[in-house]
Tab-separated table of C-alpha atoms in Angstrom:
chain	number	residue	atom	x	y	z
A	18	MET	CA	-0.199	-0.008	0.059
A	19	PRO	CA	1.222	3.528	-0.714
A	20	ALA	CA	2.428	5.936	2.289
A	21	PHE	CA	-1.135	7.751	1.714
A	22	SER	CA	-4.479	6.936	0.169
A	23	ARG	CA	-4.163	8.415	-3.339
A	24	CYS	CA	-7.961	9.493	-3.083
A	25	ALA	CA	-7.253	11.238	0.329
A	26	LEU	CA	-4.210	13.174	-0.855
A	27	LEU	CA	-5.934	14.141	-4.306
A	28	ALA	CA	-8.632	15.490	-2.235
A	29	LEU	CA	-6.031	17.552	-0.544
A	30	VAL	CA	-4.227	18.659	-3.488
A	31	LEU	CA	-7.409	19.803	-5.234
A	32	SER	CA	-9.369	21.246	-2.665
A	33	SER	CA	-9.212	25.071	-2.107
A	34	PRO	CA	-11.284	27.590	-0.545
A	35	ALA	CA	-13.698	29.745	-2.698
A	36	PHE	CA	-11.308	32.574	-2.655
A	37	ALA	CA	-7.461	31.876	-2.483
A	38	ALA	CA	-5.702	33.544	0.208
A	39	GLN	CA	-2.426	34.223	1.472
A	40	ILE	CA	-1.855	31.658	4.216
A	41	GLY	CA	1.248	32.836	6.022
A	42	VAL	CA	4.765	34.392	5.921
A	43	ILE	CA	8.113	32.660	4.996
A	44	PRO	CA	10.477	32.816	7.790
A	45	PRO	CA	13.960	33.178	7.366
A	46	ALA	CA	16.407	30.260	7.759
A	47	GLU	CA	18.421	30.251	10.687
A	48	PRO	CA	22.151	30.180	10.015
A	49	LEU	CA	24.795	27.762	11.693
A	50	THR	CA	26.094	29.884	14.647
A	51	ALA	CA	28.337	29.208	17.679
A	52	GLU	CA	25.334	30.414	20.010
A	53	ARG	CA	22.879	27.524	18.599
A	54	VAL	CA	25.536	24.899	18.926
A	55	ALA	CA	26.027	25.908	22.310
A	56	ALA	CA	22.759	24.879	23.140
A	57	LEU	CA	22.841	21.219	21.818
A	58	PRO	CA	23.387	18.395	24.369
A	59	ALA	CA	26.934	18.157	25.534
A	60	ALA	CA	27.560	14.707	23.519
A	61	GLY	CA	27.033	16.253	20.144
A	62	ARG	CA	28.666	19.950	20.802
A	63	ALA	CA	32.366	19.310	20.160
A	64	ALA	CA	32.152	18.176	16.385
A	65	TRP	CA	29.863	20.858	15.734
A	66	MET	CA	32.333	23.721	17.508
A	67	ASP	CA	35.108	22.209	15.528
A	68	TYR	CA	33.248	22.364	12.325
A	69	LEU	CA	32.564	26.199	13.054
A	70	ALA	CA	36.195	26.954	13.842
A	71	ARG	CA	37.422	25.105	10.915
A	72	SER	CA	35.019	26.984	8.785
A	73	ALA	CA	36.039	30.278	10.144
A	74	ALA	CA	39.696	29.614	9.766
A	75	GLN	CA	39.416	28.622	6.247
A	76	ARG	CA	37.098	31.339	5.329
A	77	ALA	CA	39.943	33.684	6.991
A	78	ALA	CA	42.678	32.074	5.152
A	79	ASP	CA	40.819	32.339	1.804
A	80	ARG	CA	40.315	35.976	2.057
A	81	ALA	CA	43.897	36.498	3.438
A	82	ALA	CA	45.129	34.782	0.114
A	83	LEU	CA	43.181	37.057	-2.057
A	84	ALA	CA	44.341	40.097	-0.276
A	85	ALA	CA	48.112	38.968	-0.607
A	86	GLU	CA	47.424	38.606	-4.394
A	87	ARG	CA	45.880	42.423	-4.223
A	88	LYS	CA	48.897	43.785	-2.543
A	89	GLY	CA	50.695	46.682	-4.571
A	90	LEU	CA	48.103	46.310	-7.473
A	91	ALA	CA	47.159	49.759	-8.658
A	92	ALA	CA	43.574	48.320	-9.744
A	93	TRP	CA	41.728	45.142	-8.938
A	94	PRO	CA	40.807	43.035	-12.055
A	95	ALA	CA	37.040	43.064	-12.893
A	96	ALA	CA	35.014	40.078	-11.436
A	97	PRO	CA	35.014	37.095	-13.930
A	98	ALA	CA	31.841	36.881	-16.044
A	99	GLY	CA	29.067	34.982	-15.171
A	100	GLY	CA	26.814	32.415	-17.305
A	101	ASN	CA	26.232	28.747	-17.693
A	102	GLY	CA	29.374	27.126	-16.041
A	103	GLU	CA	28.084	23.496	-16.270
A	104	ALA	CA	27.646	23.703	-20.195
A	105	SER	CA	31.351	24.911	-20.609
A	106	MET	CA	32.556	21.598	-18.765
A	107	PRO	CA	30.768	18.761	-20.726
A	108	LEU	CA	30.908	15.418	-18.982
A	109	ASP	CA	29.431	13.339	-21.853
A	110	LYS	CA	32.409	13.714	-24.307
A	111	PRO	CA	34.433	10.472	-26.041
A	112	ALA	CA	37.325	9.804	-23.823
A	113	ASP	CA	39.743	11.131	-26.268
A	114	TRP	CA	37.982	14.765	-26.557
A	115	TYR	CA	39.479	15.199	-22.999
A	116	ALA	CA	42.882	15.090	-24.421
A	117	SER	CA	42.132	18.019	-26.944
A	118	GLU	CA	43.197	21.555	-26.837
A	119	ALA	CA	39.506	22.679	-26.043
A	120	ALA	CA	39.219	20.348	-23.151
A	121	LEU	CA	42.872	21.333	-21.702
A	122	GLN	CA	41.960	25.432	-21.954
A	123	VAL	CA	38.765	24.402	-20.032
A	124	ALA	CA	40.882	22.398	-17.386
A	125	ARG	CA	43.669	25.027	-16.929
A	126	ASN	CA	41.104	27.813	-16.452
A	127	ILE	CA	39.544	25.454	-13.657
A	128	LEU	CA	42.752	25.321	-11.889
A	129	SER	CA	43.112	29.288	-11.966
A	130	TYR	CA	40.068	29.594	-10.321
A	131	GLN	CA	40.301	27.135	-7.649
A	132	THR	CA	39.835	28.683	-4.245
A	133	PRO	CA	42.583	28.079	-1.389
A	134	ALA	CA	40.083	26.178	0.271
A	135	GLY	CA	39.863	23.724	-2.769
A	136	GLY	CA	36.289	24.518	-4.285
A	137	TRP	CA	34.953	26.550	-7.002
A	138	GLY	CA	32.313	29.248	-7.445
A	139	LYS	CA	29.079	28.738	-9.622
A	140	ASN	CA	27.558	30.307	-12.755
A	141	GLN	CA	31.030	30.609	-14.381
A	142	PRO	CA	31.796	29.541	-17.854
A	143	ARG	CA	35.208	27.700	-17.697
A	144	ASP	CA	36.045	28.387	-21.394
A	145	GLN	CA	36.692	31.838	-20.752
A	146	PRO	CA	40.193	33.561	-19.933
A	147	PRO	CA	41.848	32.322	-16.915
A	148	ARG	CA	41.994	33.995	-13.594
A	149	GLU	CA	44.400	36.944	-13.215
A	150	ARG	CA	46.329	38.132	-10.194
A	151	GLY	CA	43.815	39.693	-7.518
A	152	GLN	CA	40.847	38.680	-9.724
A	153	SER	CA	37.959	37.626	-7.474
A	154	TYR	CA	37.762	33.869	-7.311
A	155	VAL	CA	33.904	33.977	-8.235
A	156	ALA	CA	31.501	35.590	-10.533
A	157	ASP	CA	29.087	38.325	-9.367
A	158	ASN	CA	26.091	36.175	-7.817
A	159	SER	CA	23.962	38.821	-6.665
A	160	PRO	CA	20.360	38.885	-6.967
A	161	LYS	CA	19.516	40.510	-10.133
A	162	LYS	CA	16.003	41.462	-8.819
A	163	PRO	CA	15.742	44.620	-6.688
A	164	ALA	CA	16.108	43.590	-2.867
A	165	VAL	CA	13.310	43.845	-0.712
A	166	ALA	CA	13.382	44.561	3.042
A	167	GLY	CA	15.194	42.027	4.613
A	168	ASP	CA	15.999	40.257	1.503
A	169	PHE	CA	17.041	36.252	2.301
A	170	ASP	CA	19.199	36.175	-0.457
A	171	LYS	CA	21.206	39.515	0.187
A	172	ALA	CA	24.902	38.452	0.764
A	173	GLU	CA	26.439	39.927	4.191
A	174	ASP	CA	29.392	40.869	1.685
A	175	ALA	CA	28.481	41.218	-1.783
A	176	GLN	CA	32.066	41.021	-2.782
A	177	TRP	CA	32.381	37.784	-1.073
A	178	SER	CA	29.342	35.479	-1.851
A	179	TYR	CA	29.499	31.663	-3.378
A	180	VAL	CA	33.086	31.458	-2.677
A	181	GLY	CA	33.191	28.048	-2.809
A	182	THR	CA	29.725	26.154	-3.310
A	183	ILE	CA	28.045	22.984	-4.442
A	184	ASP	CA	24.966	24.953	-5.716
A	185	ASN	CA	24.447	24.718	-9.500
A	186	ASP	CA	26.724	21.629	-10.011
A	187	ALA	CA	29.687	23.626	-8.781
A	188	THR	CA	32.687	22.127	-7.542
A	189	ILE	CA	31.333	18.513	-8.385
A	190	THR	CA	31.426	19.246	-11.976
A	191	GLU	CA	34.898	20.624	-11.808
A	192	ILE	CA	36.139	17.463	-10.211
A	193	ARG	CA	34.583	15.150	-12.561
A	194	PHE	CA	35.998	17.196	-15.743
A	195	LEU	CA	39.343	17.363	-14.216
A	196	ALA	CA	39.159	13.681	-13.529
A	197	ARG	CA	38.598	12.809	-17.167
A	198	VAL	CA	41.264	15.111	-18.291
A	199	ALA	CA	43.610	13.608	-16.150
A	200	ALA	CA	42.773	10.175	-17.563
A	201	ALA	CA	43.262	11.579	-21.086
A	202	GLN	CA	46.719	12.802	-19.820
A	203	PRO	CA	48.520	9.848	-18.422
A	204	GLY	CA	52.014	10.292	-16.397
A	205	ALA	CA	53.266	13.827	-15.689
A	206	PRO	CA	50.903	15.756	-18.117
A	207	GLY	CA	47.975	15.025	-16.143
A	208	GLU	CA	49.481	15.495	-12.692
A	209	ALA	CA	48.288	18.992	-11.949
A	210	TYR	CA	44.763	17.885	-12.937
A	211	GLN	CA	44.981	15.146	-10.558
A	212	GLN	CA	46.131	17.271	-7.838
A	213	ALA	CA	43.602	20.080	-8.349
A	214	ALA	CA	40.644	17.185	-8.433
A	215	GLN	CA	42.215	15.624	-5.174
A	216	ARG	CA	41.934	19.109	-3.381
A	217	GLY	CA	38.536	19.559	-4.589
A	218	VAL	CA	37.405	16.037	-2.934
A	219	ALA	CA	39.292	17.207	0.286
A	220	TYR	CA	37.171	20.479	0.069
A	221	LEU	CA	33.974	18.551	-0.011
A	222	LEU	CA	35.185	16.226	2.826
A	223	ALA	CA	36.039	19.274	4.822
A	224	ALA	CA	32.550	20.923	4.157
A	225	GLN	CA	30.483	17.823	5.245
A	226	PHE	CA	28.305	18.461	8.348
A	227	PRO	CA	28.987	16.194	11.357
A	228	ASN	CA	25.752	14.611	10.710
A	229	GLY	CA	26.360	13.763	7.225
A	230	GLY	CA	24.745	16.808	5.359
A	231	TRP	CA	26.358	19.421	3.241
A	232	PRO	CA	25.822	23.415	3.220
A	233	GLN	CA	25.393	25.041	-0.094
A	234	VAL	CA	28.260	27.460	0.515
A	235	TRP	CA	31.588	26.334	2.425
A	236	PRO	CA	33.266	28.273	4.071
A	237	LEU	CA	29.947	28.946	5.626
A	238	GLN	CA	28.402	32.208	4.493
A	239	GLY	CA	25.156	32.517	6.717
A	240	GLY	CA	21.652	32.507	6.178
A	241	TYR	CA	19.890	30.209	4.405
A	242	HIS	CA	23.270	28.842	2.556
A	243	ASP	CA	24.076	27.028	6.043
A	244	ALA	CA	20.994	24.674	5.680
A	245	ILE	CA	21.499	21.233	4.622
A	246	THR	CA	20.910	21.661	0.869
A	247	LEU	CA	18.796	19.240	-1.363
A	248	ASN	CA	17.969	22.123	-3.539
A	249	ASP	CA	19.037	21.436	-7.285
A	250	ASN	CA	20.143	17.985	-6.108
A	251	ALA	CA	23.127	19.530	-4.398
A	252	LEU	CA	23.498	16.987	-1.634
A	253	VAL	CA	22.866	13.773	-3.817
A	254	GLU	CA	25.286	14.835	-6.499
A	255	VAL	CA	27.859	15.295	-3.689
A	256	ALA	CA	27.052	11.998	-2.197
A	257	GLU	CA	26.977	10.276	-5.780
A	258	LEU	CA	30.515	11.776	-6.514
A	259	MET	CA	31.700	10.318	-2.921
A	260	GLY	CA	30.030	7.025	-3.679
A	261	ASP	CA	31.880	6.909	-7.163
A	262	ILE	CA	35.194	7.676	-5.457
A	263	GLY	CA	34.610	5.098	-2.568
A	264	ARG	CA	33.970	2.436	-5.064
A	265	GLY	CA	36.822	3.235	-7.569
A	266	ALA	CA	34.961	4.555	-10.534
A	267	ALA	CA	37.484	4.448	-13.520
A	268	ASP	CA	38.139	8.230	-14.185
A	269	LEU	CA	38.809	8.606	-10.202
A	270	GLY	CA	40.818	5.794	-9.533
A	271	PHE	CA	44.042	7.995	-9.181
A	272	LEU	CA	42.679	9.288	-5.753
A	273	PRO	CA	44.927	7.909	-2.807
A	274	ALA	CA	43.436	5.043	-0.882
A	275	SER	CA	42.765	7.466	1.997
A	276	GLN	CA	40.580	9.614	0.114
A	277	ARG	CA	38.663	6.783	-1.261
A	278	THR	CA	38.121	5.249	2.181
A	279	ALA	CA	37.168	8.927	3.564
A	280	ALA	CA	34.499	9.264	0.334
A	281	ALA	CA	32.908	5.872	1.264
A	282	ALA	CA	32.324	6.683	4.803
A	283	ALA	CA	31.197	10.255	3.596
A	284	GLU	CA	28.537	8.776	1.211
A	285	ALA	CA	27.340	6.384	4.139
A	286	LYS	CA	26.832	9.323	6.551
A	287	ALA	CA	24.738	11.142	3.643
A	288	VAL	CA	22.425	8.215	3.302
A	289	GLN	CA	22.071	8.023	7.316
A	290	LEU	CA	21.132	11.835	7.093
A	291	LEU	CA	18.870	11.476	4.398
A	292	LEU	CA	16.903	8.793	6.469
A	293	ALA	CA	16.909	11.088	9.478
A	294	THR	CA	15.631	13.768	7.334
A	295	GLN	CA	12.464	12.035	5.531
A	296	ILE	CA	9.518	13.878	7.040
A	297	ARG	CA	7.031	11.959	8.782
A	298	VAL	CA	3.188	13.232	8.352
A	299	ASN	CA	0.763	11.551	10.716
A	300	GLY	CA	3.465	9.182	11.721
A	301	LYS	CA	4.219	8.119	8.123
A	302	LEU	CA	7.125	8.711	6.066
A	303	THR	CA	6.693	11.010	3.282
A	304	LEU	CA	9.121	13.241	1.278
A	305	TRP	CA	12.103	15.527	1.741
A	306	ALA	CA	12.544	19.516	1.770
A	307	GLN	CA	14.981	21.241	-0.588
A	308	GLN	CA	16.571	22.640	2.591
A	309	HIS	CA	16.835	21.446	6.079
A	310	ASP	CA	18.114	23.070	9.224
A	311	ALA	CA	21.614	21.705	9.822
A	312	LEU	CA	20.679	21.007	13.658
A	313	THR	CA	17.194	20.514	13.717
A	314	LEU	CA	16.885	18.753	10.512
A	315	ALA	CA	13.465	20.664	10.144
A	316	PRO	CA	12.487	22.035	6.540
A	317	ALA	CA	14.177	25.250	5.989
A	318	SER	CA	13.612	28.187	3.881
A	319	ALA	CA	15.776	29.500	0.960
A	320	ARG	CA	15.000	32.621	-1.072
A	321	ASN	CA	11.927	34.824	-0.204
A	322	TYR	CA	9.761	32.954	-2.042
A	323	GLU	CA	10.954	29.363	-1.137
A	324	PRO	CA	9.106	28.139	2.010
A	325	PRO	CA	10.004	25.565	4.420
A	326	ALA	CA	8.253	22.888	2.688
A	327	LEU	CA	8.691	19.486	1.209
A	328	SER	CA	9.938	19.373	-2.569
A	329	SER	CA	8.489	16.793	-5.128
A	330	GLY	CA	11.513	17.100	-7.430
A	331	GLU	CA	14.314	17.001	-4.870
A	332	SER	CA	12.597	14.160	-3.267
A	333	ALA	CA	12.445	12.362	-6.631
A	334	LYS	CA	16.236	12.623	-7.022
A	335	VAL	CA	16.566	11.467	-3.259
A	336	LEU	CA	14.448	8.307	-4.214
A	337	ALA	CA	16.623	7.736	-7.281
A	338	PHE	CA	19.716	8.103	-5.467
A	339	LEU	CA	18.746	5.467	-2.718
A	340	MET	CA	17.567	3.191	-5.395
A	341	GLY	CA	21.071	3.421	-7.078
A	342	LEU	CA	22.820	2.017	-3.737
A	343	PRO	CA	24.368	-1.175	-4.456
A	344	GLU	CA	23.056	-3.102	-0.969
A	345	PRO	CA	20.259	-0.937	0.281
A	346	SER	CA	19.478	-1.568	3.692
A	347	PRO	CA	15.851	-2.476	5.107
A	348	ALA	CA	15.619	1.082	6.144
A	349	VAL	CA	16.409	2.286	2.810
A	350	VAL	CA	14.052	0.029	1.422
A	351	GLU	CA	11.244	1.431	3.598
A	352	ALA	CA	12.525	5.034	2.899
A	353	VAL	CA	12.003	4.339	-0.989
A	354	ARG	CA	8.760	2.721	-0.675
A	355	ALA	CA	7.064	5.274	1.161
A	356	GLY	CA	8.349	8.158	-0.790
A	357	VAL	CA	7.260	6.669	-4.017
A	358	GLY	CA	4.161	5.932	-2.499
A	359	THR	CA	3.588	9.466	-1.540
A	360	LEU	CA	4.697	10.852	-5.138
A	361	LYS	CA	2.174	8.629	-6.912
A	362	ALA	CA	-0.405	9.837	-4.513
A	363	LEU	CA	0.278	13.328	-5.024
A	364	GLY	CA	0.347	13.208	-8.789
A	365	VAL	CA	-2.689	15.471	-10.319
A	366	ARG	CA	-4.237	14.474	-13.622
A	367	ASP	CA	-6.129	16.707	-15.822
A	368	ARG	CA	-4.293	19.854	-14.834
A	369	ALA	CA	-1.699	21.779	-16.772
A	370	PHE	CA	0.754	24.720	-15.815
A	371	VAL	CA	0.494	26.930	-19.047
A	372	LYS	CA	1.247	30.389	-20.333
A	373	THR	CA	-2.298	32.249	-20.651
A	374	ASP	CA	-2.919	35.835	-21.414
A	375	ASP	CA	-2.482	36.751	-17.722
A	376	GLY	CA	0.659	35.081	-17.203
A	377	ARG	CA	1.433	31.052	-16.514
A	378	LYS	CA	-1.705	29.683	-14.400
A	379	LEU	CA	-2.706	26.077	-13.351
A	380	VAL	CA	-5.655	25.361	-15.888
A	381	VAL	CA	-8.008	22.365	-16.242
A	382	GLN	CA	-6.568	20.266	-19.169
A	383	PRO	CA	-8.477	16.842	-19.741
A	384	GLY	CA	-5.925	14.214	-20.324
A	385	ALA	CA	-2.819	16.135	-19.101
A	386	GLY	CA	-0.651	15.102	-16.282
A	387	PRO	CA	0.451	13.933	-14.070
A	388	LEU	CA	1.671	17.085	-12.593
A	389	TRP	CA	3.470	17.817	-9.294
A	390	ALA	CA	3.740	20.873	-7.187
A	391	ARG	CA	7.192	21.868	-6.467
A	392	TYR	CA	6.373	22.596	-2.768
A	393	TYR	CA	3.987	20.736	-0.176
A	394	ASP	CA	3.208	21.863	3.498
A	395	PRO	CA	4.874	19.619	5.743
A	396	ALA	CA	2.045	19.031	7.914
A	397	THR	CA	-0.835	18.889	5.563
A	398	LEU	CA	0.649	17.642	2.114
A	399	LYS	CA	-1.306	20.579	0.561
A	400	PRO	CA	0.512	22.426	-2.348
A	401	VAL	CA	1.968	26.064	-1.271
A	402	PHE	CA	3.586	28.715	-3.228
A	403	GLY	CA	5.691	31.667	-2.058
A	404	ASP	CA	6.026	35.188	-3.400
A	405	ARG	CA	8.936	37.442	-3.602
A	406	ASP	CA	7.476	39.404	-0.744
A	407	LYS	CA	7.694	36.450	1.496
A	408	SER	CA	4.189	35.950	1.411
A	409	LEU	CA	2.824	31.954	1.238
A	410	HIS	CA	-0.253	31.148	-0.692
A	411	ASP	CA	-2.432	28.140	-1.215
A	412	ASP	CA	-3.005	28.707	-4.981
A	413	VAL	CA	-0.325	29.465	-7.635
A	414	ASN	CA	-2.816	31.865	-9.385
A	415	ASP	CA	-2.852	33.957	-6.585
A	416	ILE	CA	0.841	35.048	-6.564
A	417	SER	CA	2.489	37.889	-8.697
A	418	LEU	CA	2.724	37.604	-12.091
A	419	GLU	CA	6.638	38.073	-11.831
A	420	ARG	CA	6.784	34.927	-9.538
A	421	ARG	CA	4.040	32.867	-11.641
A	422	ASN	CA	6.140	33.519	-14.839
A	423	GLY	CA	9.455	33.207	-13.210
A	424	TYR	CA	9.568	29.885	-11.418
A	425	ALA	CA	8.742	26.202	-11.885
A	426	TRP	CA	5.637	25.834	-9.674
A	427	TRP	CA	4.306	22.700	-11.134
A	428	GLY	CA	6.157	20.015	-13.117
A	429	ASN	CA	6.754	16.434	-13.980
A	430	TRP	CA	9.933	15.938	-12.362
A	431	PRO	CA	9.255	12.768	-10.242
A	432	GLN	CA	8.365	10.704	-13.552
A	433	LYS	CA	11.633	9.244	-14.320
A	434	THR	CA	12.071	8.019	-10.606
A	435	LEU	CA	8.640	6.530	-10.611
A	436	ALA	CA	9.158	4.802	-13.877
A	437	ALA	CA	12.324	3.068	-12.347
A	438	TYR	CA	10.838	1.977	-9.264
A	439	ASP	CA	8.727	-1.121	-10.333
A	440	ALA	CA	11.796	-3.033	-11.401
A	441	TRP	CA	13.725	-1.759	-8.499
A	442	ALA	CA	10.949	-3.000	-6.020
A	443	VAL	CA	10.889	-6.384	-7.789
A	444	LYS	CA	14.397	-7.026	-6.483
A	445	TRP	CA	14.437	-5.180	-3.039
A	446	ILE	CA	10.636	-5.206	-1.581
A	447	LYS	CA	9.624	-8.627	-0.239
A	448	GLN	CA	6.437	-9.377	-2.091
A	449	PRO	CA	3.631	-11.123	-0.015
A	450	SER	CA	3.555	-15.140	-0.375
């Protein structure tokens, strides 16, 4: 049986009051601070305090390194250009392409932008010129929309934001790309790329929380960036990389045995963290949020319009990752069974999220679907929708035109995971005799 009755959940999804209404205000996520850690039980405090100290020390070292470069310069170079970083580092080319001059140019540029901590920034094409002395390590990632009062997305220091991140596949993609280039450059020519990839892996291992999660930005930046970040599949993609390293995937075989062992342990901790963060509703396992508080594990907010809610797309990716584990434990099997059951029950048919003369709206469209809301209330499993002014709504048609047009509130993200489930279940779920 699924985690919930399909009829019951469908009634929740489709029911709405006669007039859609604002149902709340999205609160800010709490950063990870020494004051919060000090309130933890004594047994868990030391590891978190050590983590905070390492983060602060690395952040200071990163900033000092840039300041040293800039000493004596008459003017600082402009920040590097932003853009689609991932597209400039393709991971699906034939093996011999990674020995080409085009690939080597990208790899050299990746090396030039590696932060002292060992990570990379996001949204930065790697086929552009290499970093100059004194140039910022990352592109300007300031919000492009005008800030509202108390904007959750406003950096404490606009000149130092996302300096080392796993957001938008950053750092993960650089490591995988360098590994492919190193494999195509045996011997001495590939050593620089191997060493940079090894430093990148060390960065990810250092960034992992004591409980197995990863923040969006490390060293810590504050705000929602300190939360355990499943958004855009960040945590899962790091865990997948750790699993590949631990199991000796071909391109990553050059990494030392100590890192392979540490990566396997990191993947195992991440799996346990995912089991711990799966939200229960009325005592039953359901889905995951796109952000979870680092200490309480409760769903956390992100940007102004991203509420502390369960997320269908990120949950589908978590389930796909868990289904990909070579030997899933009984707890993992149950987590998958329950999560898939919840997604199946939440799927809505005969609805489409389409462009209209009044912007994108959810409309009746016979035969369409299934469709899932991006967010669900973690207590009721009803769809919820945020707006840039931090207001929370129960109807996507009730939010501002700018946010309806500028965000994927409804989609079909779980379909691939659900399609793979039946074959997986035959192997791992004991069938009744």
